[in-house]
Amino acid sequence: MEKEKQAADLKKKYFGPEGELYKKRSALMSPIQDEIYNAIKDIADLRGYQLVLDRASDTGIIFGSPRIDISSEVLRKLGYSY
């Protein structure tokens, strides 16, 4: 039982929502997510878009016309060639 408790404590310390892995991941991902968000916001403001959807999440999006897909433009704004 003691080993199970230690394992649970270690799991919580490193992998739980307050764990070191979660904190490290957040610290590394937040600046990237902020940069992507700002690029999308700039493009949306420029084009007058009221809504930008994430097609990768597949949340109820059945079809999206390539004419309104700004993925390439966002990547170019972030400095990636597409």
mmCIF file of N, CA and C in Angstrom:
data_model
loop_
_atom_site.group_PDB
_atom_site.id
_atom_site.type_symbol
_atom_site.label_atom_id
_atom_site.label_comp_id
_atom_site.label_asym_id
_atom_site.label_seq_id
_atom_site.Cartn_x
_atom_site.Cartn_y
_atom_site.Cartn_z
ATOM 1 N N MET A 1 0.813 -1.197 0.000
ATOM 2 C CA MET A 1 0.000 0.000 0.000
ATOM 3 C C MET A 1 0.856 1.261 0.000
ATOM 4 N N GLU A 2 1.967 1.180 0.712
ATOM 5 C CA GLU A 2 2.862 2.334 0.767
ATOM 6 C C GLU A 2 3.416 2.658 -0.628
ATOM 7 N N LYS A 3 3.775 1.606 -1.391
ATOM 8 C CA LYS A 3 4.301 1.819 -2.743
ATOM 9 C C LYS A 3 3.237 2.434 -3.649
ATOM 10 N N GLU A 4 1.988 1.996 -3.490
ATOM 11 C CA GLU A 4 0.899 2.562 -4.286
ATOM 12 C C GLU A 4 0.701 4.038 -3.962
ATOM 13 N N LYS A 5 0.799 4.370 -2.697
ATOM 14 C CA LYS A 5 0.651 5.768 -2.285
ATOM 15 C C LYS A 5 1.797 6.611 -2.842
ATOM 16 N N GLN A 6 3.013 6.079 -2.780
ATOM 17 C CA GLN A 6 4.168 6.797 -3.327
ATOM 18 C C GLN A 6 4.010 6.993 -4.831
ATOM 19 N N ALA A 7 3.545 5.946 -5.507
ATOM 20 C CA ALA A 7 3.341 6.036 -6.956
ATOM 21 C C ALA A 7 2.284 7.085 -7.281
ATOM 22 N N ALA A 8 1.216 7.099 -6.513
ATOM 23 C CA ALA A 8 0.160 8.085 -6.722
ATOM 24 C C ALA A 8 0.669 9.497 -6.460
ATOM 25 N N ASP A 9 1.469 9.652 -5.421
ATOM 26 C CA ASP A 9 2.042 10.967 -5.112
ATOM 27 C C ASP A 9 2.974 11.443 -6.222
ATOM 28 N N LEU A 10 3.816 10.546 -6.723
ATOM 29 C CA LEU A 10 4.718 10.895 -7.818
ATOM 30 C C LEU A 10 3.937 11.251 -9.078
ATOM 31 N N LYS A 11 2.909 10.473 -9.347
ATOM 32 C CA LYS A 11 2.071 10.724 -10.514
ATOM 33 C C LYS A 11 1.443 12.112 -10.423
ATOM 34 N N LYS A 12 0.934 12.433 -9.246
ATOM 35 C CA LYS A 12 0.324 13.736 -9.034
ATOM 36 C C LYS A 12 1.358 14.853 -9.158
ATOM 37 N N LYS A 13 2.540 14.626 -8.569
ATOM 38 C CA LYS A 13 3.590 15.652 -8.582
ATOM 39 C C LYS A 13 4.052 15.980 -10.002
ATOM 40 N N TYR A 14 4.158 14.964 -10.848
ATOM 41 C CA TYR A 14 4.710 15.185 -12.180
ATOM 42 C C TYR A 14 3.662 15.301 -13.283
ATOM 43 N N PHE A 15 2.540 14.579 -13.156
ATOM 44 C CA PHE A 15 1.617 14.479 -14.277
ATOM 45 C C PHE A 15 0.236 15.066 -14.035
ATOM 46 N N GLY A 16 -0.098 15.442 -12.831
ATOM 47 C CA GLY A 16 -1.420 15.997 -12.536
ATOM 48 C C GLY A 16 -1.547 17.423 -13.053
ATOM 49 N N PRO A 17 -2.731 17.995 -12.898
ATOM 50 C CA PRO A 17 -2.959 19.357 -13.384
ATOM 51 C C PRO A 17 -2.071 20.406 -12.722
ATOM 52 N N GLU A 18 -1.531 20.107 -11.587
ATOM 53 C CA GLU A 18 -0.582 21.007 -10.926
ATOM 54 C C GLU A 18 0.832 20.444 -10.975
ATOM 55 N N GLY A 19 1.015 19.394 -11.756
ATOM 56 C CA GLY A 19 2.307 18.725 -11.827
ATOM 57 C C GLY A 19 3.337 19.462 -12.651
ATOM 58 N N GLU A 20 4.572 19.041 -12.492
ATOM 59 C CA GLU A 20 5.691 19.707 -13.158
ATOM 60 C C GLU A 20 5.608 19.604 -14.679
ATOM 61 N N LEU A 21 5.193 18.455 -15.195
ATOM 62 C CA LEU A 21 5.076 18.286 -16.648
ATOM 63 C C LEU A 21 4.029 19.232 -17.213
ATOM 64 N N TYR A 22 2.894 19.335 -16.541
ATOM 65 C CA TYR A 22 1.826 20.229 -16.983
ATOM 66 C C TYR A 22 2.304 21.688 -16.980
ATOM 67 N N LYS A 23 2.986 22.072 -15.917
ATOM 68 C CA LYS A 23 3.483 23.447 -15.814
ATOM 69 C C LYS A 23 4.524 23.741 -16.893
ATOM 70 N N LYS A 24 5.423 22.789 -17.134
ATOM 71 C CA LYS A 24 6.452 22.979 -18.154
ATOM 72 C C LYS A 24 5.829 23.091 -19.537
ATOM 73 N N ARG A 25 4.860 22.214 -19.807
ATOM 74 C CA ARG A 25 4.178 22.242 -21.099
ATOM 75 C C ARG A 25 3.474 23.581 -21.294
ATOM 76 N N SER A 26 2.807 24.055 -20.264
ATOM 77 C CA SER A 26 2.111 25.342 -20.341
ATOM 78 C C SER A 26 3.093 26.485 -20.590
ATOM 79 N N ALA A 27 4.215 26.449 -19.898
ATOM 80 C CA ALA A 27 5.219 27.508 -20.056
ATOM 81 C C ALA A 27 5.789 27.527 -21.472
ATOM 82 N N LEU A 28 5.946 26.352 -22.077
ATOM 83 C CA LEU A 28 6.495 26.280 -23.429
ATOM 84 C C LEU A 28 5.441 26.575 -24.492
ATOM 85 N N MET A 29 4.212 26.144 -24.283
ATOM 86 C CA MET A 29 3.171 26.284 -25.294
ATOM 87 C C MET A 29 2.486 27.644 -25.295
ATOM 88 N N SER A 30 2.383 28.280 -24.165
ATOM 89 C CA SER A 30 1.659 29.556 -24.077
ATOM 90 C C SER A 30 2.185 30.616 -25.040
ATOM 91 N N PRO A 31 3.489 30.835 -25.128
ATOM 92 C CA PRO A 31 3.966 31.851 -26.072
ATOM 93 C C PRO A 31 3.642 31.504 -27.526
ATOM 94 N N ILE A 32 3.709 30.238 -27.870
ATOM 95 C CA ILE A 32 3.392 29.805 -29.236
ATOM 96 C C ILE A 32 1.907 30.014 -29.513
ATOM 97 N N GLN A 33 1.063 29.603 -28.582
ATOM 98 C CA GLN A 33 -0.375 29.784 -28.753
ATOM 99 C C GLN A 33 -0.741 31.261 -28.833
ATOM 100 N N ASP A 34 -0.088 32.082 -28.045
ATOM 101 C CA ASP A 34 -0.353 33.527 -28.091
ATOM 102 C C ASP A 34 0.042 34.107 -29.445
ATOM 103 N N GLU A 35 1.177 33.684 -29.980
ATOM 104 C CA GLU A 35 1.637 34.174 -31.283
ATOM 105 C C GLU A 35 0.662 33.765 -32.384
ATOM 106 N N ILE A 36 0.200 32.525 -32.354
ATOM 107 C CA ILE A 36 -0.770 32.052 -33.343
ATOM 108 C C ILE A 36 -2.079 32.824 -33.207
ATOM 109 N N TYR A 37 -2.545 32.981 -31.986
ATOM 110 C CA TYR A 37 -3.786 33.729 -31.754
ATOM 111 C C TYR A 37 -3.674 35.149 -32.308
ATOM 112 N N ASN A 38 -2.559 35.820 -32.030
ATOM 113 C CA ASN A 38 -2.386 37.201 -32.493
ATOM 114 C C ASN A 38 -2.335 37.279 -34.015
ATOM 115 N N ALA A 39 -1.698 36.306 -34.668
ATOM 116 C CA ALA A 39 -1.659 36.284 -36.136
ATOM 117 C C ALA A 39 -3.070 36.105 -36.696
ATOM 118 N N ILE A 40 -3.825 35.193 -36.127
ATOM 119 C CA ILE A 40 -5.197 34.962 -36.585
ATOM 120 C C ILE A 40 -6.049 36.200 -36.338
ATOM 121 N N LYS A 41 -5.894 36.812 -35.179
ATOM 122 C CA LYS A 41 -6.669 38.015 -34.856
ATOM 123 C C LYS A 41 -6.354 39.143 -35.827
ATOM 124 N N ASP A 42 -5.070 39.336 -36.161
ATOM 125 C CA ASP A 42 -4.681 40.381 -37.112
ATOM 126 C C ASP A 42 -5.328 40.154 -38.475
ATOM 127 N N ILE A 43 -5.292 38.924 -38.953
ATOM 128 C CA ILE A 43 -5.879 38.608 -40.257
ATOM 129 C C ILE A 43 -7.393 38.787 -40.206
ATOM 130 N N ALA A 44 -8.024 38.331 -39.138
ATOM 131 C CA ALA A 44 -9.473 38.480 -38.997
ATOM 132 C C ALA A 44 -9.871 39.951 -38.958
ATOM 133 N N ASP A 45 -9.118 40.759 -38.227
ATOM 134 C CA ASP A 45 -9.404 42.194 -38.173
ATOM 135 C C ASP A 45 -9.232 42.836 -39.544
ATOM 136 N N LEU A 46 -8.172 42.458 -40.238
ATOM 137 C CA LEU A 46 -7.887 43.010 -41.563
ATOM 138 C C LEU A 46 -8.997 42.687 -42.557
ATOM 139 N N ARG A 47 -9.510 41.480 -42.490
ATOM 140 C CA ARG A 47 -10.538 41.038 -43.443
ATOM 141 C C ARG A 47 -11.962 41.259 -42.940
ATOM 142 N N GLY A 48 -12.107 41.712 -41.712
ATOM 143 C CA GLY A 48 -13.432 41.964 -41.170
ATOM 144 C C GLY A 48 -14.181 40.701 -40.752
ATOM 145 N N TYR A 49 -13.460 39.655 -40.416
ATOM 146 C CA TYR A 49 -14.102 38.414 -39.981
ATOM 147 C C TYR A 49 -14.589 38.548 -38.549
ATOM 148 N N GLN A 50 -15.761 38.030 -38.298
ATOM 149 C CA GLN A 50 -16.321 38.015 -36.954
ATOM 150 C C GLN A 50 -16.032 36.696 -36.244
ATOM 151 N N LEU A 51 -15.659 35.665 -37.010
ATOM 152 C CA LEU A 51 -15.480 34.333 -36.456
ATOM 153 C C LEU A 51 -14.426 33.594 -37.271
ATOM 154 N N VAL A 52 -13.529 32.902 -36.595
ATOM 155 C CA VAL A 52 -12.554 32.023 -37.244
ATOM 156 C C VAL A 52 -12.657 30.671 -36.548
ATOM 157 N N LEU A 53 -12.873 29.625 -37.340
ATOM 158 C CA LEU A 53 -13.049 28.280 -36.794
ATOM 159 C C LEU A 53 -11.786 27.460 -36.962
ATOM 160 N N ASP A 54 -11.561 26.545 -36.045
ATOM 161 C CA ASP A 54 -10.441 25.615 -36.101
ATOM 162 C C ASP A 54 -10.937 24.326 -36.757
ATOM 163 N N ARG A 55 -10.573 24.118 -38.026
ATOM 164 C CA ARG A 55 -11.025 22.918 -38.733
ATOM 165 C C ARG A 55 -10.405 21.658 -38.162
ATOM 166 N N ALA A 56 -9.275 21.758 -37.523
ATOM 167 C CA ALA A 56 -8.597 20.584 -36.976
ATOM 168 C C ALA A 56 -9.416 19.934 -35.867
ATOM 169 N N SER A 57 -10.236 20.707 -35.192
ATOM 170 C CA SER A 57 -11.023 20.143 -34.102
ATOM 171 C C SER A 57 -12.226 19.361 -34.600
ATOM 172 N N ASP A 58 -12.617 19.555 -35.860
ATOM 173 C CA ASP A 58 -13.753 18.846 -36.472
ATOM 174 C C ASP A 58 -15.021 18.938 -35.637
ATOM 175 N N THR A 59 -15.236 20.039 -34.985
ATOM 176 C CA THR A 59 -16.415 20.208 -34.157
ATOM 177 C C THR A 59 -17.578 20.691 -35.014
ATOM 178 N N GLY A 60 -18.262 19.772 -35.635
ATOM 179 C CA GLY A 60 -19.459 20.109 -36.395
ATOM 180 C C GLY A 60 -19.209 20.793 -37.723
ATOM 181 N N ILE A 61 -17.982 20.879 -38.182
ATOM 182 C CA ILE A 61 -17.707 21.488 -39.473
ATOM 183 C C ILE A 61 -17.750 20.379 -40.527
ATOM 184 N N ILE A 62 -18.730 20.451 -41.394
ATOM 185 C CA ILE A 62 -18.884 19.430 -42.424
ATOM 186 C C ILE A 62 -18.071 19.799 -43.657
ATOM 187 N N PHE A 63 -18.072 21.064 -44.029
ATOM 188 C CA PHE A 63 -17.338 21.520 -45.208
ATOM 189 C C PHE A 63 -16.888 22.951 -44.986
ATOM 190 N N GLY A 64 -15.694 23.254 -45.435
ATOM 191 C CA GLY A 64 -15.184 24.610 -45.414
ATOM 192 C C GLY A 64 -14.543 24.914 -46.752
ATOM 193 N N SER A 65 -15.010 25.937 -47.412
ATOM 194 C CA SER A 65 -14.484 26.292 -48.731
ATOM 195 C C SER A 65 -13.020 26.716 -48.621
ATOM 196 N N PRO A 66 -12.192 26.228 -49.528
ATOM 197 C CA PRO A 66 -10.786 26.656 -49.540
ATOM 198 C C PRO A 66 -10.634 28.169 -49.745
ATOM 199 N N ARG A 67 -11.636 28.810 -50.330
ATOM 200 C CA ARG A 67 -11.567 30.258 -50.560
ATOM 201 C C ARG A 67 -11.544 31.041 -49.257
ATOM 202 N N ILE A 68 -12.104 30.480 -48.186
ATOM 203 C CA ILE A 68 -12.133 31.209 -46.914
ATOM 204 C C ILE A 68 -11.152 30.640 -45.892
ATOM 205 N N ASP A 69 -10.336 29.686 -46.315
ATOM 206 C CA ASP A 69 -9.342 29.069 -45.424
ATOM 207 C C ASP A 69 -8.139 30.002 -45.323
ATOM 208 N N ILE A 70 -7.844 30.482 -44.121
ATOM 209 C CA ILE A 70 -6.726 31.422 -43.938
ATOM 210 C C ILE A 70 -5.490 30.734 -43.355
ATOM 211 N N SER A 71 -5.471 29.411 -43.350
ATOM 212 C CA SER A 71 -4.342 28.675 -42.756
ATOM 213 C C SER A 71 -3.005 29.082 -43.359
ATOM 214 N N SER A 72 -2.929 29.130 -44.686
ATOM 215 C CA SER A 72 -1.670 29.495 -45.353
ATOM 216 C C SER A 72 -1.245 30.910 -44.994
ATOM 217 N N GLU A 73 -2.203 31.802 -44.926
ATOM 218 C CA GLU A 73 -1.899 33.195 -44.587
ATOM 219 C C GLU A 73 -1.378 33.315 -43.160
ATOM 220 N N VAL A 74 -1.958 32.558 -42.243
ATOM 221 C CA VAL A 74 -1.493 32.562 -40.854
ATOM 222 C C VAL A 74 -0.066 32.029 -40.790
ATOM 223 N N LEU A 75 0.209 30.934 -41.491
ATOM 224 C CA LEU A 75 1.565 30.373 -41.499
ATOM 225 C C LEU A 75 2.571 31.361 -42.078
ATOM 226 N N ARG A 76 2.200 32.049 -43.161
ATOM 227 C CA ARG A 76 3.108 33.057 -43.744
ATOM 228 C C ARG A 76 3.363 34.185 -42.742
ATOM 229 N N LYS A 77 2.311 34.612 -42.045
ATOM 230 C CA LYS A 77 2.454 35.699 -41.057
ATOM 231 C C LYS A 77 3.373 35.281 -39.917
ATOM 232 N N LEU A 78 3.384 33.993 -39.599
ATOM 233 C CA LEU A 78 4.242 33.472 -38.547
ATOM 234 C C LEU A 78 5.657 33.183 -39.042
ATOM 235 N N GLY A 79 5.882 33.359 -40.356
ATOM 236 C CA GLY A 79 7.219 33.182 -40.903
ATOM 237 C C GLY A 79 7.494 31.811 -41.487
ATOM 238 N N TYR A 80 6.446 31.020 -41.694
ATOM 239 C CA TYR A 80 6.619 29.693 -42.287
ATOM 240 C C TYR A 80 6.174 29.744 -43.739
ATOM 241 N N SER A 81 6.935 29.108 -44.615
ATOM 242 C CA SER A 81 6.496 29.031 -46.006
ATOM 243 C C SER A 81 5.575 27.837 -46.141
ATOM 244 N N TYR A 82 4.531 27.994 -46.894
ATOM 245 C CA TYR A 82 3.531 26.938 -47.027
ATOM 246 C C TYR A 82 3.280 26.643 -48.463
#
